[in-house]
Coordinates of N, CA and C in Angstrom, one line a residue:
X18 N -12.6 177.9 -105.2 CA -13.5 177.3 -106.2 C -13.1 177.8 -107.5
X19 N -13.1 176.9 -108.5 CA -12.7 177.3 -109.9 C -13.9 178.0 -110.5
X20 N -13.6 178.7 -111.6 CA -14.6 179.4 -112.4 C -15.6 178.3 -112.9
X21 N -15.0 177.2 -113.4 CA -15.9 176.1 -113.9 C -16.9 175.6 -112.8
X22 N -16.4 175.4 -111.6 CA -17.3 174.9 -110.6 C -18.3 175.9 -110.2
X23 N -17.9 177.2 -110.2 CA -18.8 178.2 -109.9 C -19.9 178.3 -110.9
X24 N -19.5 178.2 -112.2 CA -20.5 178.2 -113.3 C -21.4 177.0 -113.2
X25 N -20.9 175.8 -112.9 CA -21.7 174.6 -112.8 C -22.7 174.8 -111.6
X26 N -22.3 175.4 -110.5 CA -23.2 175.6 -109.4 C -24.4 176.6 -109.8
X27 N -24.0 177.6 -110.5 CA -25.1 178.6 -111.0 C -26.0 177.9 -111.9
X28 N -25.5 177.1 -112.9 CA -26.3 176.4 -113.8 C -27.3 175.4 -113.1
X29 N -26.8 174.7 -112.1 CA -27.6 173.8 -111.4 C -28.7 174.5 -110.7
X30 N -28.5 175.7 -110.2 CA -29.6 176.4 -109.5 C -30.7 176.7 -110.5
X31 N -30.3 177.2 -111.7 CA -31.3 177.4 -112.8 C -32.0 176.1 -113.2
X32 N -31.3 175.1 -113.3 CA -31.9 173.8 -113.7 C -32.9 173.3 -112.7
X33 N -32.6 173.5 -111.4 CA -33.6 173.2 -110.4 C -34.9 173.9 -110.6
X34 N -34.8 175.2 -110.9 CA -36.0 175.9 -111.1 C -36.8 175.4 -112.3
X35 N -36.1 175.1 -113.4 CA -36.7 174.7 -114.6 C -37.3 173.3 -114.4
X36 N -36.6 172.4 -113.7 CA -37.2 171.1 -113.4 C -38.5 171.2 -112.6
X37 N -38.5 172.2 -111.7 CA -39.7 172.3 -110.8 C -40.8 173.0 -111.5
X38 N -40.5 174.1 -112.2 CA -41.6 175.0 -112.8 C -41.8 174.8 -114.3
X39 N -40.8 174.2 -115.0 CA -40.8 174.2 -116.5 C -40.4 175.6 -117.0
X40 N -40.4 175.7 -118.3 CA -40.1 177.0 -118.9 C -41.4 177.6 -119.4
X41 N -41.8 178.7 -118.9 CA -43.1 179.4 -119.2 C -42.9 180.4 -120.2
X42 N -44.0 180.8 -120.9 CA -44.0 181.9 -121.8 C -43.9 183.2 -121.1
X43 N -43.2 184.2 -121.6 CA -43.1 185.5 -121.0 C -44.0 186.4 -121.8
X44 N -45.1 186.8 -121.1 CA -46.2 187.7 -121.8 C -46.4 188.8 -120.9
X45 N -46.2 190.0 -121.4 CA -46.4 191.2 -120.6 C -45.6 191.3 -119.3
X46 N -44.4 190.7 -119.3 CA -43.5 190.6 -118.2 C -43.9 189.6 -117.2
X47 N -44.9 188.7 -117.5 CA -45.3 187.7 -116.5 C -45.0 186.3 -117.1
X48 N -44.6 185.4 -116.3 CA -44.4 184.0 -116.7 C -45.8 183.3 -116.7
X49 N -46.2 182.8 -117.9 CA -47.5 182.3 -118.2 C -47.4 180.9 -118.8
X50 N -48.1 179.9 -118.2 CA -48.1 178.6 -118.8 C -49.0 178.6 -120.1
X51 N -48.9 177.5 -120.9 CA -49.7 177.3 -122.1 C -51.2 177.2 -121.6
X52 N -52.1 177.8 -122.5 CA -53.5 177.7 -122.1 C -54.0 176.3 -121.9
X53 N -53.5 175.4 -122.8 CA -54.0 174.0 -122.7 C -53.2 173.2 -121.7
X54 N -52.2 173.8 -121.1 CA -51.3 173.1 -120.1 C -50.3 172.2 -120.7
X55 N -50.3 172.1 -122.1 CA -49.4 171.2 -122.8 C -47.9 171.6 -122.5
X56 N -47.1 170.6 -122.4 CA -45.6 170.8 -122.3 C -44.9 169.8 -123.2
X57 N -43.6 170.0 -123.4 CA -42.8 169.0 -124.2 C -41.4 169.0 -123.6
X58 N -40.8 167.9 -123.8 CA -39.4 167.7 -123.3 C -38.4 168.3 -124.3
X59 N -37.5 169.1 -123.7 CA -36.4 169.7 -124.5 C -35.1 169.0 -124.1
X60 N -34.4 168.5 -125.1 CA -33.1 167.7 -124.9 C -31.9 168.6 -125.2
X61 N -30.9 168.4 -124.3 CA -29.6 169.0 -124.6 C -28.9 168.4 -125.8
X62 N -28.4 169.3 -126.7 CA -27.7 168.7 -127.8 C -26.3 168.1 -127.5
X63 N -25.9 168.5 -126.3 CA -24.6 168.0 -125.8 C -24.6 166.5 -125.4
X64 N -25.6 166.2 -124.5 CA -25.7 164.8 -124.0 C -27.0 164.1 -124.1
X65 N -28.0 164.8 -124.8 CA -29.3 164.3 -125.0 C -30.1 164.1 -123.7
X66 N -29.7 164.7 -122.6 CA -30.4 164.7 -121.4 C -31.5 165.8 -121.4
X67 N -32.6 165.5 -120.7 CA -33.7 166.5 -120.7 C -33.3 167.8 -120.0
X68 N -33.7 168.9 -120.6 CA -33.4 170.2 -120.0 C -34.6 170.8 -119.3
X69 N -35.7 170.6 -119.8 CA -36.9 171.2 -119.2 C -38.1 170.3 -119.4

């Protein structure tokens, strides 16, 4: 497996987690959602696809 493919596989594993859980705030070492539950879409500057 090439370095590129290995890195793509690692990135996809992270993206799966972000798609499932979103990106939470880190407060006191804990992942904490927004108090009001609000979220927003973050787009990749490379291809304008949603990141989280």
